[in-house]
Amino acid sequence: MRYFFVHWKHDIPEEPSHLWYEVADDNFQNRTIEFYADGSVGFAIRGPAIDGSEDIEVGGTGNSTEGFPDLAEINSDSQFEALEVAAVDFERRWSEALASRFRMTHVFTIAIDGPAGAGKGTLARRLADHYRLNLLDTGLTYRAVAYALLQHALPLDNVSAAETAARQVDLAKLDRAVLSAHAAGEAASKVAVYPTVRRILVEKQRDFAKTPPGAVLDGRDIGTVVCPDADIKLYVTASAEVRARRRLAEIESIGGTANFTEILADIMRRDERDMGRADSPLKPAADAHLLDTSEMAIEAAFLAAMAIIDDVLAKRNKA
Ligand SMILES: Nc1ncnc2c1ncn2[C@@H]1O[C@H](COP(=O)(O)OP(=O)(O)OP(=O)(O)O)[C@@H](O)[C@H]1O
Ligand SMILES: Nc1ccn([C@H]2C[C@H](O)[C@@H](COP(=O)(O)O)O2)c(=O)n1
């Protein structure tokens, strides 16, 4: 495959201005993306790229039935500026186009679940930015409840105080810097076992997810309880040792010191509590895509998630 970008310089609103092409070895267009000045987008896939044998043409875009011209030939016309680009640049644009079309008609939800330190938050931030969606780290809501109890020196098993704190959680005011303390995470995992506390927080999380254009939510029960109808469900995991090593690196990167064995023990204890509780335990939804990042760098995990999401979006846009 080869990839090309063409800038068509004109003032015609009905025509696209930025065009991206994936050209197969037979020199015919395999995929085409067309971006318009008003922000709209169309795309085409030569069949049977996804499933079925017909071409997919969305938003008035089609693949040309003629071979792709030479760059020199395109550039000989001064209203065009064409260049060969890397596959990764095309894929990013492709992904953006699919999501943009989907968001025009649906509130788009990406649910990310997984154990502590698996990289859910890191991935959620990248995906929300890429697909232009709102972002909610639901762990912060449980942390906010735990933090309120700790601040008032209340025991973590005071369920009615935890319910009151849960009602007071304001999603717009979650302070990551304060709530990311290790003690808040450990305590959050304890208050998260109470069904009444969960119901109050889940209601707020669902309202957040429903707000257009949609959201990426990460937590423990997003795909199973909070958003069971999410468009995409990812279960992000990594071995406990890898997660502990990442946590240690994170602490050391800001000048702190910690003990690997203690971090590992913490992580395993948290896994046991989050996976073993009776209400909404951490587990992959039946229709979740598993992403084990133990051997994946952050960028690789993002690209793998993007490939999963784009495959689903291409099929949904087609339907
Ligand atoms: N694929 C990866 N490769 C290497 N490091 C990673 C990867 N993903 C995340 N990290 C790092 O691991 C640490 C934990 O990541 P992150 O906070 O995203 O995990 P999390 O699953 O959201 O954790 P928690 O549930 O406790 O909030 C961070 O320092 C992050 O930079
Ligand atoms: N959807 C969620 C999110 C979080 N929790 C609980 C369990 C976690 O151990 C704790 C802290 O989460 P983190 O910030 O580490 O992601 O909160 C939950 O039960 N459900």
XYZ file of C-alpha atoms and ligand atoms in Angstrom:
370
model
C 0.000 0.000 0.000
C 1.009 3.630 -0.535
C -0.589 6.684 1.025
C -1.164 10.156 -0.386
C -2.508 13.502 0.768
C -3.884 16.051 -1.668
C -4.719 19.644 -0.781
C -7.218 20.992 -3.280
C -7.126 24.786 -3.084
C -10.501 26.175 -4.102
C -13.530 28.125 -2.809
C -16.237 25.647 -3.809
C -18.192 24.646 -0.667
C -19.592 21.475 -2.302
C -16.108 20.103 -2.989
C -13.671 18.613 -0.478
C -10.447 20.442 0.252
C -8.321 17.794 2.007
C -8.199 14.351 0.415
C -6.390 11.275 1.686
C -5.848 8.098 -0.292
C -4.731 4.555 0.389
C -3.584 3.127 -2.944
C -3.220 -0.630 -3.347
C -0.391 -2.410 -5.196
C -2.622 -2.547 -8.322
C -2.576 1.309 -8.221
C -6.319 1.562 -7.514
C -7.701 3.425 -4.522
C -8.464 1.153 -1.608
C -9.651 3.779 0.858
C -10.445 7.450 0.346
C -11.222 10.196 2.850
C -12.571 13.630 1.926
C -12.664 16.528 4.370
C -14.739 19.613 3.556
C -14.183 23.196 4.653
C -17.343 23.112 6.827
C -15.928 20.189 8.849
C -17.999 17.456 7.179
C -16.342 14.309 5.946
C -16.944 11.367 3.621
C -15.103 8.108 3.121
C -14.994 5.084 0.846
C -13.614 1.550 1.141
C -13.111 -0.769 -1.783
C -14.941 -4.069 -1.081
C -14.490 -6.517 0.478
C -12.358 -4.467 2.858
C -14.615 -5.098 5.823
C -17.215 -7.755 5.018
C -19.414 -8.317 1.997
C -18.203 -7.637 -1.475
C -19.587 -4.181 -2.238
C -17.720 -0.918 -1.994
C -18.657 1.213 0.989
C -19.327 4.832 0.087
C -20.328 7.206 2.852
C -21.044 10.953 2.637
C -20.864 11.123 -1.146
C -17.240 9.970 -1.337
C -16.207 7.220 -3.736
C -13.010 5.553 -4.901
C -12.031 6.494 -8.420
C -12.382 3.739 -11.008
C -9.221 4.952 -12.704
C -5.695 4.239 -11.561
C -4.172 6.716 -9.141
C -2.233 9.387 -11.100
C 1.440 10.222 -10.631
C 2.207 12.840 -8.004
C 3.951 14.944 -10.657
C 0.801 14.909 -12.797
C -1.381 16.056 -9.866
C 1.110 18.733 -8.851
C 1.349 20.062 -12.382
C -2.031 21.721 -11.726
C -1.411 24.673 -9.394
C -4.712 24.236 -7.525
C -3.448 20.888 -6.182
C -0.639 20.116 -3.800
C -0.040 16.383 -3.407
C 2.458 14.404 -1.383
C 3.124 10.839 -0.296
C 2.532 10.288 3.432
C 3.190 7.557 5.999
C 0.604 4.837 6.710
C 0.286 6.042 10.294
C -0.731 9.549 9.128
C -3.413 8.092 6.880
C -4.673 5.806 9.662
C -5.033 8.734 12.071
C -7.102 10.641 9.486
C -9.123 7.543 8.686
C -9.940 7.063 12.317
C -10.899 10.717 12.695
C -13.200 10.492 9.664
C -14.992 7.367 10.899
C -15.576 8.865 14.336
C -16.673 12.190 12.943
C -19.346 10.533 10.773
C -20.510 8.384 13.672
C -20.793 11.316 16.091
C -23.105 13.108 13.640
C -25.898 10.634 14.406
C -25.013 8.920 17.705
C -23.865 9.788 21.192
C -20.663 7.777 21.088
C -19.547 5.862 24.200
C -16.247 4.097 24.799
C -16.131 2.037 28.008
C -12.744 1.095 29.439
C -12.409 -1.279 32.385
C -9.491 -3.029 33.994
C -7.449 -3.421 37.153
C -5.473 -0.698 38.927
C -2.474 0.594 37.026
C -3.301 -1.229 33.775
C -3.129 2.000 31.758
C -6.877 2.691 31.493
C -6.581 6.373 32.309
C -3.641 6.909 29.962
C -5.504 5.215 27.121
C -8.804 6.962 27.945
C -7.125 10.386 27.681
C -5.578 9.538 24.310
C -8.836 8.168 22.914
C -10.972 11.058 24.175
C -8.556 13.486 22.563
C -8.374 11.563 19.289
C -12.133 10.936 18.888
C -13.082 14.320 20.395
C -15.160 12.919 23.221
C -15.693 13.934 26.828
C -13.648 12.078 29.416
C -14.526 10.703 32.854
C -12.206 8.793 35.167
C -14.904 7.186 37.326
C -12.264 6.087 39.863
C -12.101 9.743 40.896
C -15.774 9.640 41.954
C -15.100 6.761 44.385
C -11.925 8.499 45.513
C -13.908 11.693 46.197
C -16.274 9.780 48.503
C -13.392 8.107 50.345
C -11.498 11.391 50.607
C -14.508 13.121 52.191
C -14.700 10.409 54.882
C -10.945 10.544 55.518
C -11.084 14.354 55.797
C -13.769 14.133 58.477
C -11.989 11.244 60.240
C -15.044 9.058 59.645
C -14.662 5.276 59.426
C -14.836 3.910 55.885
C -17.644 1.538 56.903
C -19.964 4.449 57.801
C -22.298 3.750 54.889
C -24.714 6.601 55.487
C -21.840 9.147 55.580
C -20.488 7.579 52.384
C -23.924 7.938 50.746
C -24.075 11.612 51.735
C -20.579 12.169 50.331
C -21.566 10.346 47.120
C -24.588 12.618 46.669
C -22.299 15.629 47.018
C -19.858 14.484 44.327
C -19.745 17.070 41.553
C -18.195 15.600 38.403
C -17.069 19.060 37.279
C -15.073 19.580 40.467
C -13.068 16.350 40.810
C -9.552 17.406 41.765
C -7.141 14.792 40.388
C -4.133 16.283 42.169
C -5.779 15.829 45.565
C -7.593 12.566 44.840
C -4.656 10.731 43.272
C -3.032 10.151 46.699
C -2.375 6.487 47.357
C -4.483 6.520 50.561
C -7.510 7.823 48.608
C -7.231 4.954 46.095
C -6.987 2.318 48.784
C -9.942 3.839 50.690
C -11.951 4.217 47.448
C -11.690 0.512 46.847
C -13.238 -0.024 50.312
C -16.193 2.389 49.980
C -16.834 1.033 46.470
C -18.240 -2.196 47.929
C -21.449 -0.458 49.116
C -24.315 -0.885 46.621
C -26.115 2.300 47.706
C -22.958 4.381 47.208
C -22.451 2.783 43.793
C -26.033 3.492 42.712
C -25.657 7.204 43.485
C -22.355 7.487 41.591
C -23.447 5.314 38.666
C -26.434 7.618 38.095
C -24.094 10.620 37.759
C -21.727 8.671 35.503
C -24.597 7.637 33.200
C -25.793 11.232 32.891
C -22.259 12.246 31.937
C -22.060 9.521 29.285
C -25.349 10.630 27.705
C -24.148 14.184 27.039
C -23.373 14.742 23.322
C -21.070 14.074 21.576
C -20.416 11.181 24.005
C -17.601 10.121 26.264
C -14.793 7.808 27.156
C -15.318 6.503 30.690
C -12.808 4.370 32.538
C -13.304 2.346 35.682
C -14.200 -1.142 36.844
C -17.856 -1.574 35.855
C -18.338 0.705 32.852
C -18.961 -1.996 30.249
C -20.917 -4.242 32.631
C -23.075 -1.797 34.641
C -22.670 1.916 33.881
C -22.878 1.756 30.070
C -23.864 -1.794 29.097
C -24.815 -0.476 25.638
C -21.498 1.304 25.029
C -20.461 1.367 21.359
C -17.013 0.069 22.250
C -15.905 -1.843 25.340
C -12.244 -2.351 26.107
C -10.882 -4.439 28.968
C -7.352 -3.195 29.520
C -5.065 -5.347 31.588
C -1.397 -6.078 32.320
C 0.327 -8.491 34.689
C 0.483 -7.382 38.339
C 4.308 -7.235 38.118
C 4.215 -4.940 35.076
C 1.631 -2.691 36.731
C 3.719 -2.497 39.911
C 6.833 -1.622 37.870
C 4.916 1.168 36.083
C 3.655 2.560 39.404
C 7.192 2.494 40.807
C 8.512 4.326 37.725
C 5.708 6.882 38.076
C 6.620 7.573 41.724
C 10.350 7.760 40.953
C 9.749 10.083 38.008
C 8.468 12.753 40.404
C 11.360 12.271 42.814
C 9.623 9.885 45.243
C 10.858 6.568 46.584
C 8.898 3.349 46.993
C 9.391 -0.347 47.435
C 8.497 -2.652 44.523
C 7.385 -5.520 46.789
C 5.029 -3.265 48.729
C 3.538 -1.770 45.551
C 3.004 -5.256 44.141
C 1.295 -6.393 47.359
C -0.933 -3.277 47.234
C -1.924 -3.942 43.653
C -2.746 -7.577 44.336
C -4.818 -6.652 47.391
C -6.721 -4.036 45.367
C -7.346 -6.525 42.526
C -8.741 -9.028 45.021
C -11.098 -6.452 46.560
C -12.254 -4.966 43.224
C -12.756 -8.357 41.577
C -14.166 -10.108 44.647
C -16.901 -7.723 45.809
C -20.522 -8.810 45.475
C -21.851 -5.686 43.701
C -20.449 -4.810 40.258
C -17.142 -6.687 40.582
C -14.393 -5.900 38.093
C -14.699 -8.308 35.158
C -14.649 -8.003 31.386
C -18.077 -7.496 29.782
C -18.991 -10.460 27.572
C -18.584 -8.238 24.483
C -15.415 -6.424 25.596
C -12.250 -6.411 23.488
C -9.304 -7.543 25.603
C -6.140 -5.465 25.460
C -3.205 -6.861 27.408
C -0.641 -4.056 27.544
C 2.017 -6.021 29.489
C 4.290 -5.975 26.459
C 2.968 -2.818 24.829
C 4.277 0.725 25.074
C 1.700 3.510 25.515
C 1.683 4.410 21.794
C 1.302 0.742 20.768
C -1.639 0.330 23.159
C -3.277 3.443 21.704
C -2.824 2.227 18.113
C -4.178 -1.217 19.004
C -7.258 0.345 20.628
C -7.709 2.663 17.654
C -7.648 -0.308 15.253
C -10.344 -2.113 17.283
C -12.530 1.013 17.466
C -12.157 1.902 13.789
C -13.162 -1.564 12.706
C -16.377 -1.276 14.729
C -17.014 2.278 13.461
C -16.551 1.332 9.816
C -19.184 -1.397 10.197
C -21.579 0.892 12.101
C -21.200 3.733 9.604
C -21.928 1.307 6.803
C -25.128 0.000 8.467
N 1.249 0.697 27.833
C 1.961 1.264 28.802
N 3.290 1.072 28.855
C 4.030 1.629 29.831
N 3.542 2.408 30.820
C 2.233 2.634 30.804
C 1.372 2.078 29.807
N 0.114 2.506 30.060
C 0.187 3.264 31.168
N 1.441 3.353 31.605
C 1.916 4.047 32.809
O 1.469 3.247 33.910
C 1.015 4.080 34.969
C -0.437 3.733 35.300
O -1.232 4.108 34.194
P -2.707 4.667 34.392
O -2.748 5.655 35.496
O -3.193 5.049 33.055
O -3.444 3.341 34.888
P -4.946 3.130 35.361
O -5.363 1.809 34.872
O -5.774 4.296 34.981
O -4.780 3.110 36.950
P -5.873 3.394 38.097
O -6.984 2.443 37.918
O -5.161 3.117 39.362
O -6.304 4.826 37.941
C 1.234 5.513 34.510
O 2.491 5.937 35.003
C 1.289 5.410 32.995
O 2.099 6.420 32.414
N -16.025 2.344 38.058
C -15.286 2.207 39.187
C -14.130 2.954 39.380
C -13.422 2.793 40.551
N -13.869 1.920 41.484
C -13.181 1.779 42.766
C -12.258 0.601 42.821
C -10.887 1.178 42.732
O -9.935 0.401 43.447
C -11.051 2.569 43.318
C -10.113 3.614 42.782
O -10.125 3.562 41.364
P -8.886 4.096 40.459
O -8.824 5.556 40.646
O -7.673 3.415 40.962
O -9.255 3.702 39.064
O -12.391 2.923 43.028
C -14.996 1.187 41.255
O -15.395 0.351 42.098
N -15.681 1.349 40.111
